[in-house]
GROMACS .gro file of C-alpha atoms in nm:
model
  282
    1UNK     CA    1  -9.583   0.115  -6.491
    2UNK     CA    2  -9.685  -0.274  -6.485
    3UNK     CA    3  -9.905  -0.416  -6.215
    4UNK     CA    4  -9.798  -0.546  -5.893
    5UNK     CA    5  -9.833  -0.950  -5.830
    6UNK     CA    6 -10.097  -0.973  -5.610
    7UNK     CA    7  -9.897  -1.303  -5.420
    8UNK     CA    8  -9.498  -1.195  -5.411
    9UNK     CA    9  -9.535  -0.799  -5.461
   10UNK     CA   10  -9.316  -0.753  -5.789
   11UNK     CA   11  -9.316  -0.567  -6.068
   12UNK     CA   12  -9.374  -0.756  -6.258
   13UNK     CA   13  -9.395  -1.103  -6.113
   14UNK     CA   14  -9.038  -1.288  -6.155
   15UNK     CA   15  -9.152  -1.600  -6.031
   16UNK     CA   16  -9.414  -1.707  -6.243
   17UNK     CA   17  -9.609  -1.824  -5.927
   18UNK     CA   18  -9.948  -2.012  -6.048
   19UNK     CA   19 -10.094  -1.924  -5.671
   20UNK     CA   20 -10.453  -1.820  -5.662
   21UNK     CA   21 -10.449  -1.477  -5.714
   22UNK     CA   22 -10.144  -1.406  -5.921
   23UNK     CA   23 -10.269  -1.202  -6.204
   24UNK     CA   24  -9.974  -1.232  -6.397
   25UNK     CA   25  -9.853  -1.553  -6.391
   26UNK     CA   26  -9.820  -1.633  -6.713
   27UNK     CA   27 -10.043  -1.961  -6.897
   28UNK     CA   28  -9.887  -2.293  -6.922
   29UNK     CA   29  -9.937  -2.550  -7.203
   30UNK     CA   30 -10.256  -2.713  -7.173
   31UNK     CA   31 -10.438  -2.369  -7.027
   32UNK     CA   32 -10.644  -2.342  -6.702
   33UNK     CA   33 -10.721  -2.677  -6.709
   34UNK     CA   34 -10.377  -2.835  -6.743
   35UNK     CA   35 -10.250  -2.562  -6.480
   36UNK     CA   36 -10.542  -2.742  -6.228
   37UNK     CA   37 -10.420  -3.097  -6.296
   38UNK     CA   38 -10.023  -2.955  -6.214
   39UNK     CA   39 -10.142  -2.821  -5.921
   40UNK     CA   40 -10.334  -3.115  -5.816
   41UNK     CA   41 -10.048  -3.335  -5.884
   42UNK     CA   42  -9.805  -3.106  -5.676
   43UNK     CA   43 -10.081  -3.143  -5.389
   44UNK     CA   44 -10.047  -3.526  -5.434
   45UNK     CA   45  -9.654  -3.548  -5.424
   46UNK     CA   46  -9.635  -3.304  -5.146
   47UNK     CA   47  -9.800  -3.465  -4.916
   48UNK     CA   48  -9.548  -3.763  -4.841
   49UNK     CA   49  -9.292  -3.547  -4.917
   50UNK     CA   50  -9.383  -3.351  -4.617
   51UNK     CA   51  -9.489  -3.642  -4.451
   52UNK     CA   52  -9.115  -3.764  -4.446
   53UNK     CA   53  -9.009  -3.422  -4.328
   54UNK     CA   54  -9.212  -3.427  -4.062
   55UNK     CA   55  -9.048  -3.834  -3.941
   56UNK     CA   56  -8.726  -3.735  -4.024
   57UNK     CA   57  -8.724  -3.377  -3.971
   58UNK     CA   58  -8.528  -3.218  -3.650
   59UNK     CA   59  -8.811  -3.094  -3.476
   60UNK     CA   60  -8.919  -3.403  -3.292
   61UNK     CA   61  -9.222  -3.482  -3.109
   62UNK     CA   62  -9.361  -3.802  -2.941
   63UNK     CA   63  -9.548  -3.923  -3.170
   64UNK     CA   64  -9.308  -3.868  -3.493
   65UNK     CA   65  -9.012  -4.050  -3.263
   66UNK     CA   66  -9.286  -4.380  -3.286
   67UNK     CA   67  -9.348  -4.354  -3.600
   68UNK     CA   68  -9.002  -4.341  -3.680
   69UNK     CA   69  -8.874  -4.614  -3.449
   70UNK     CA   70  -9.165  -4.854  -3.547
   71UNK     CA   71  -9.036  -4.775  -3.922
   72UNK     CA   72  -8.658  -4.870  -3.802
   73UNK     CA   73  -8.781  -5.176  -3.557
   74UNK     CA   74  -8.969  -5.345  -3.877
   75UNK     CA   75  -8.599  -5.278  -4.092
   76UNK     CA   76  -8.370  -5.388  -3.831
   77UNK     CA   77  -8.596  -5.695  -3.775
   78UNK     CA   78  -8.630  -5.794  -4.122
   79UNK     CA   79  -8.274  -5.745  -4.203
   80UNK     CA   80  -8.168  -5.967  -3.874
   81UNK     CA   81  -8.364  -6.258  -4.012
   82UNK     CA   82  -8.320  -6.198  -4.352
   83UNK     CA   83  -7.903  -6.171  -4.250
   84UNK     CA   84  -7.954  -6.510  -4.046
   85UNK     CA   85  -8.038  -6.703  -4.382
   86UNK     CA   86  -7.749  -6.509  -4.583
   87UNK     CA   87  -7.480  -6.539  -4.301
   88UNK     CA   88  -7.611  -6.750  -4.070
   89UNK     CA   89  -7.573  -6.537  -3.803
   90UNK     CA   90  -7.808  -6.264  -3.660
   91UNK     CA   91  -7.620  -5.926  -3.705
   92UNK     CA   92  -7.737  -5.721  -3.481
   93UNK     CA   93  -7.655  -5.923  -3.141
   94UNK     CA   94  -7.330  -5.798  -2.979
   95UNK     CA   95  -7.428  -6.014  -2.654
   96UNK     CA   96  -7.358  -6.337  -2.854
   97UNK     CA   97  -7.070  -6.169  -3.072
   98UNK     CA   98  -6.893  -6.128  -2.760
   99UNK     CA   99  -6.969  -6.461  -2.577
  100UNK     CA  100  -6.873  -6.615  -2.899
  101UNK     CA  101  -6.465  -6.414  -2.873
  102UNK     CA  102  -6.418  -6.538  -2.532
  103UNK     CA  103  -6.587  -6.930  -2.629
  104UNK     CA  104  -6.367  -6.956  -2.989
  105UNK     CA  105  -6.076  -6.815  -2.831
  106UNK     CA  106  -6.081  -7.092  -2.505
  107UNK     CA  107  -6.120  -7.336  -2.857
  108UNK     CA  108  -5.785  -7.195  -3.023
  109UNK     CA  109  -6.039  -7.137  -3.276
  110UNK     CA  110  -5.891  -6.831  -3.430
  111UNK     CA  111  -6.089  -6.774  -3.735
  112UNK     CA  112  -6.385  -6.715  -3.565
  113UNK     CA  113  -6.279  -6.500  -3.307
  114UNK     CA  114  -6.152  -6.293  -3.582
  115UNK     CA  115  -6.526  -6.320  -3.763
  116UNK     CA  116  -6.702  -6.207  -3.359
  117UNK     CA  117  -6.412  -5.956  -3.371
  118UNK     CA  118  -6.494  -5.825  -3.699
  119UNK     CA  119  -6.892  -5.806  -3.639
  120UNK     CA  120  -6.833  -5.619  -3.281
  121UNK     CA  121  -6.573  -5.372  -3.458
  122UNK     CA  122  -6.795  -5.291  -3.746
  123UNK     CA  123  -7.113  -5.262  -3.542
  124UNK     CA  124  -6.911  -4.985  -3.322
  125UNK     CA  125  -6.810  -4.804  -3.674
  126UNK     CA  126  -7.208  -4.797  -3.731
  127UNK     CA  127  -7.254  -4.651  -3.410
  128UNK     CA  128  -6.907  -4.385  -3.478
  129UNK     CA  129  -7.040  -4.357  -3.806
  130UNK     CA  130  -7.448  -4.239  -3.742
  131UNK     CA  131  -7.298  -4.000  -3.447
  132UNK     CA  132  -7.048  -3.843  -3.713
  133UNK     CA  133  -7.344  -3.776  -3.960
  134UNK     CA  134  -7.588  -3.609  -3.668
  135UNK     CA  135  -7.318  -3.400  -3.574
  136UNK     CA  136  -7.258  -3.316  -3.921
  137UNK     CA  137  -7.602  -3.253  -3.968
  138UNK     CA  138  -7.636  -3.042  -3.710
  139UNK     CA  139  -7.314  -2.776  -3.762
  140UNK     CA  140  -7.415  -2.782  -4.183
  141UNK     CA  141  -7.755  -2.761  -4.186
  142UNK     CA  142  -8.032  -2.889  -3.907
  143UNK     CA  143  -8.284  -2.972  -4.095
  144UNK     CA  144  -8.121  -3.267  -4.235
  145UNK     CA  145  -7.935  -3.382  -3.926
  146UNK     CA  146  -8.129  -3.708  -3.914
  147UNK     CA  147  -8.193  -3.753  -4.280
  148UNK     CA  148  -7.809  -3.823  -4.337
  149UNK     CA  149  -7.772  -4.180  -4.145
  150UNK     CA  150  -8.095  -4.292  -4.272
  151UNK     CA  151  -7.976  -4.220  -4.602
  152UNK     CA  152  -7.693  -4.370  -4.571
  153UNK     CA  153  -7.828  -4.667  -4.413
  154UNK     CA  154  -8.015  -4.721  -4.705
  155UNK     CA  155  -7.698  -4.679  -4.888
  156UNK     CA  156  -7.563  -4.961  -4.683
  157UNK     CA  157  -7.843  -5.198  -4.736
  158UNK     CA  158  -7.762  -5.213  -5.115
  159UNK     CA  159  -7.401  -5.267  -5.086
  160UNK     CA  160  -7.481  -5.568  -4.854
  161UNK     CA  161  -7.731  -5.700  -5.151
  162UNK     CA  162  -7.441  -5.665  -5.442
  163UNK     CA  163  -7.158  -5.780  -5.180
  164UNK     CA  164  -7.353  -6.089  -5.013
  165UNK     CA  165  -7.409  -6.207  -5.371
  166UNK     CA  166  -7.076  -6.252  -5.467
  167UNK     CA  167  -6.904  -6.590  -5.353
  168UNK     CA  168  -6.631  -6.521  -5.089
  169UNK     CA  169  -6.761  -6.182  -4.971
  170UNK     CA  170  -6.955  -6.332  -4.668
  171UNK     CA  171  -6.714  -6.148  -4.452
  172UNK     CA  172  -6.753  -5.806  -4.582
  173UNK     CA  173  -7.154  -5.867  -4.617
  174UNK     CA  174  -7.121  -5.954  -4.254
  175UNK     CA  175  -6.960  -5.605  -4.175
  176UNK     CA  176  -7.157  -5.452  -4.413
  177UNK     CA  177  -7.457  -5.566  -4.234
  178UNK     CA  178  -7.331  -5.507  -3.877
  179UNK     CA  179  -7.237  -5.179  -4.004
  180UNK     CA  180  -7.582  -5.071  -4.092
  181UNK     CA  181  -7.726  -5.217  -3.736
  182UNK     CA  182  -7.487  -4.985  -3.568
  183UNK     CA  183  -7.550  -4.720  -3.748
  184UNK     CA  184  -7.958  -4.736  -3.702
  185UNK     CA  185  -7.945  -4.792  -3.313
  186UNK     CA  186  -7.716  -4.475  -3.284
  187UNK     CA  187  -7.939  -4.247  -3.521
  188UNK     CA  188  -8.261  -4.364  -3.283
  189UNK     CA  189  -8.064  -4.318  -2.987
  190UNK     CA  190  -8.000  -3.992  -3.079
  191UNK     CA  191  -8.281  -3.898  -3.205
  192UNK     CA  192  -8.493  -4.031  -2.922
  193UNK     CA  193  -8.242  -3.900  -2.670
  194UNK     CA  194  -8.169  -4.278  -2.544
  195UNK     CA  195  -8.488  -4.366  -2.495
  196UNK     CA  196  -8.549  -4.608  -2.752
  197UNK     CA  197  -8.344  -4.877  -2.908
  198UNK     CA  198  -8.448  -5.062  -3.199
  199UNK     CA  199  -8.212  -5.326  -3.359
  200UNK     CA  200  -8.230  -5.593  -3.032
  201UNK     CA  201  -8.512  -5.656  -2.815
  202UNK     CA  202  -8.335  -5.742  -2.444
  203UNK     CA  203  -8.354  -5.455  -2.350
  204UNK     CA  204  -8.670  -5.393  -2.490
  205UNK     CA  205  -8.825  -5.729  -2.323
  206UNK     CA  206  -8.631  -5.668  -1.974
  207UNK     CA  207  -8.852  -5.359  -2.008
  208UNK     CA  208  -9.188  -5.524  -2.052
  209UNK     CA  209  -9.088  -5.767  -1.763
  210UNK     CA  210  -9.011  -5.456  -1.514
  211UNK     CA  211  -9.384  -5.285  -1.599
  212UNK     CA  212  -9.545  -5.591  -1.519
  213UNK     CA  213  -9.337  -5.647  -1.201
  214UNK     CA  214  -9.438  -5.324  -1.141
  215UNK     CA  215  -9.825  -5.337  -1.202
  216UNK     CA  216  -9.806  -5.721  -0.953
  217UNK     CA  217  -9.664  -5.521  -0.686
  218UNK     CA  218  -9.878  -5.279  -0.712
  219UNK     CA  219 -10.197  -5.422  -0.729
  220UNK     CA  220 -10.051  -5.683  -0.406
  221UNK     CA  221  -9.948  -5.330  -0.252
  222UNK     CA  222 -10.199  -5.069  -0.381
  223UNK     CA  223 -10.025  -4.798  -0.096
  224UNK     CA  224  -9.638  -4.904  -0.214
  225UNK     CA  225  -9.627  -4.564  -0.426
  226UNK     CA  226  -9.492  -4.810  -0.707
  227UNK     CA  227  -9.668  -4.746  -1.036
  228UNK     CA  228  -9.631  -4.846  -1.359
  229UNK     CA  229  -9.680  -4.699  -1.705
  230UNK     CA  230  -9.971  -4.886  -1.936
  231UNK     CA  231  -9.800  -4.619  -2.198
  232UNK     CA  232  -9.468  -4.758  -2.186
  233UNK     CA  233  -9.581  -5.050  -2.180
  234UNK     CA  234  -9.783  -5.012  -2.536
  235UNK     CA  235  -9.436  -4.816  -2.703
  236UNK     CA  236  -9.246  -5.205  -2.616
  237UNK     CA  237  -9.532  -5.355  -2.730
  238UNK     CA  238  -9.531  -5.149  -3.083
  239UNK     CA  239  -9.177  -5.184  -3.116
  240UNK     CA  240  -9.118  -5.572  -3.056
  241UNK     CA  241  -9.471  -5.631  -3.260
  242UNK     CA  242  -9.289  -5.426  -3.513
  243UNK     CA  243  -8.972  -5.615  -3.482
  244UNK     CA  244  -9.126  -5.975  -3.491
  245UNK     CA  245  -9.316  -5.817  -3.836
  246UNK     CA  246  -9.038  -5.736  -4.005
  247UNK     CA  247  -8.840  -6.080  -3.895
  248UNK     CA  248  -9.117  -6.299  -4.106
  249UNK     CA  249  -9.075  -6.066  -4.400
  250UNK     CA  250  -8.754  -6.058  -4.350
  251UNK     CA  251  -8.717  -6.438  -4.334
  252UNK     CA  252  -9.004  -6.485  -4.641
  253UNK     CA  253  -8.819  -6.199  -4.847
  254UNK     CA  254  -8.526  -6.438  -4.828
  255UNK     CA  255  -8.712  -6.738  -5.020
  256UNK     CA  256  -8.841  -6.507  -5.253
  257UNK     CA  257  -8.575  -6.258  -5.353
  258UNK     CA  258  -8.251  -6.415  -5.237
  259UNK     CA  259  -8.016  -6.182  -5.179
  260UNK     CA  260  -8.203  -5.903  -5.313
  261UNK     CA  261  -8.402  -5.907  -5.025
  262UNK     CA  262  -8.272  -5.546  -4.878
  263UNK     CA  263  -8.317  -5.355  -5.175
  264UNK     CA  264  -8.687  -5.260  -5.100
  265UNK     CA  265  -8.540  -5.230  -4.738
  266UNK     CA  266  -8.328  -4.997  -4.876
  267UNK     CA  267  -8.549  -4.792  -5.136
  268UNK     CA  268  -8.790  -4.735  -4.845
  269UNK     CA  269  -8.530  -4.557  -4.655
  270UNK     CA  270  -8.383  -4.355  -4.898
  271UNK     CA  271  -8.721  -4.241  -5.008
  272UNK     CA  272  -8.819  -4.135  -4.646
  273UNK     CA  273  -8.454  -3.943  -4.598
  274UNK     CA  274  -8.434  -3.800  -5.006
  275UNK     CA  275  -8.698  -3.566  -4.917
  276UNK     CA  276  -8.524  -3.390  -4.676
  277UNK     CA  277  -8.165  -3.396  -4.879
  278UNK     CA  278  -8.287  -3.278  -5.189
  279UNK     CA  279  -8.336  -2.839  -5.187
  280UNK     CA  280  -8.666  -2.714  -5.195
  281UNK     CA  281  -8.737  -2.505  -5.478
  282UNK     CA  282  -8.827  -2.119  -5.426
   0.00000   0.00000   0.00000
């Protein structure tokens, strides 16, 4: 009778495994040595591999939700001023989308009421859109519940590159990008569990403004009760640092790449969702 693996208990081992310890796994090209330079490599790759599991993976924690949203503040603010140079319009700003439907429509100005129409309508698909995917995610398998919008916002930033490059598709790049904003401030809405927003700072400045009102009152009032939270007031700070970050690459990736600007955007984000998509072997 053959001897028992010493790692996965088989007769004889069916796996191959080159763990310590496995007596018969069998030698690979390039003998002991090669086999430590695989298994060094594997370390290497592993580690961001695992490294995106653990940002985009369902189990969520604190500290992976701000690495996360600092990730997707730095995107959404590079593609907003990036998109202001291609469109000349920031995409991700339903406050003036809105304003601008009830201004062009006073004008009789129909054609852009259908344009503020058409940015509103496909930033609500975004939002449709990254809720459809979670759910998704969640009934099919939850380990990737998360890892399907971000790939597919990556997806999104490289049809806005080929689209906004071709002369008369400003309208669909303007969707296209709209889309994508929609899309990212659902998935870290959901993910975050509406805590954090990350594609427009108002909220995230009326924030920092209602700390500090809170820290004057308190230290006028040091009895009030009234505290505030130096914590959440470092998270706003991350995020719109983040934010302001990615608008000056956003805007310098523009005079550099052109349109192309979103395709690292985009690789970055499929390379930190991949991971999780693509089966683990064994």
């Amino acid at each position: 009778m053959s001897a028992r693996c010493a790692q996965c208990r088989s007769r004889p081992c069916p796996r191959r495994c080159e763990r310590a310890g496995c007596a018969l796994a069998e030698p690979r090209a390039g003998g002991e040595g090669g086999r430590q330079v695989s298994d060094r490599t594997h370390r290497h790759l592993r580690r961001p591999l695992a490294s995106a599991r653990v940002i985009v993976g369902h189990r969520r924690s604190q500290g992976s939700d701000m690495v996360l949203a600092t990730f997707l503040s730095a995107i959404a603010g590079c593609a907003n001023a990036g998109g202001f140079f291609v469109l000349g319009q920031y995409t991700s700003h339903m406050t003036g989308y809105l304003s601008a439907v009830a201004d062009d429509f006073a004008l009789a100005d129909m054609a852009l009421v259908a344009g503020a129409l058409l940015a509103i309508l496909s930033f609500v698909g975004g939002a449709a859109l990254g809720t459809v995917l979670i759910n998704f995610g969640r009934r099919v398998d939850r380990r990737r519940q998360y890892a399907y919008p971000i790939a597919v916002e990556g997806g999104l930033l490289l049809v806005f590159a080929a689209c906004a490059s071709v002369p008369g598709a400003r309208g669909l790049a303007l969707a296209v990008l709209c889309l994508t904003m929609g899309l990212q401030n659902a998935t870290i809405t959901k993910i975050s569990g509406a805590r954090i927003r990350t594609t427009h700072a108002t909220g995230m400045i009326t924030d920092v403004g209602i700390e500090l009102g809170r820290a004057l009152f308190r230290l006028a009032n040091p009895g009030s009760g009234v505290r505030a939270s130096p914590g959440h007031l470092g998270i706003l700070g991350r995020l719109l640092g983040a934010f302001l970050i990615g608008g000056l690459v956003g805007a310098l990736g523009y005079r550099a790449m052109g349109f192309l600007f979103t395709v690292p955007l985009a690789l970055l984000l499929l390379g930190l969702a991949l991971p999780l998509l693509v089966p683990r072997r064994g």
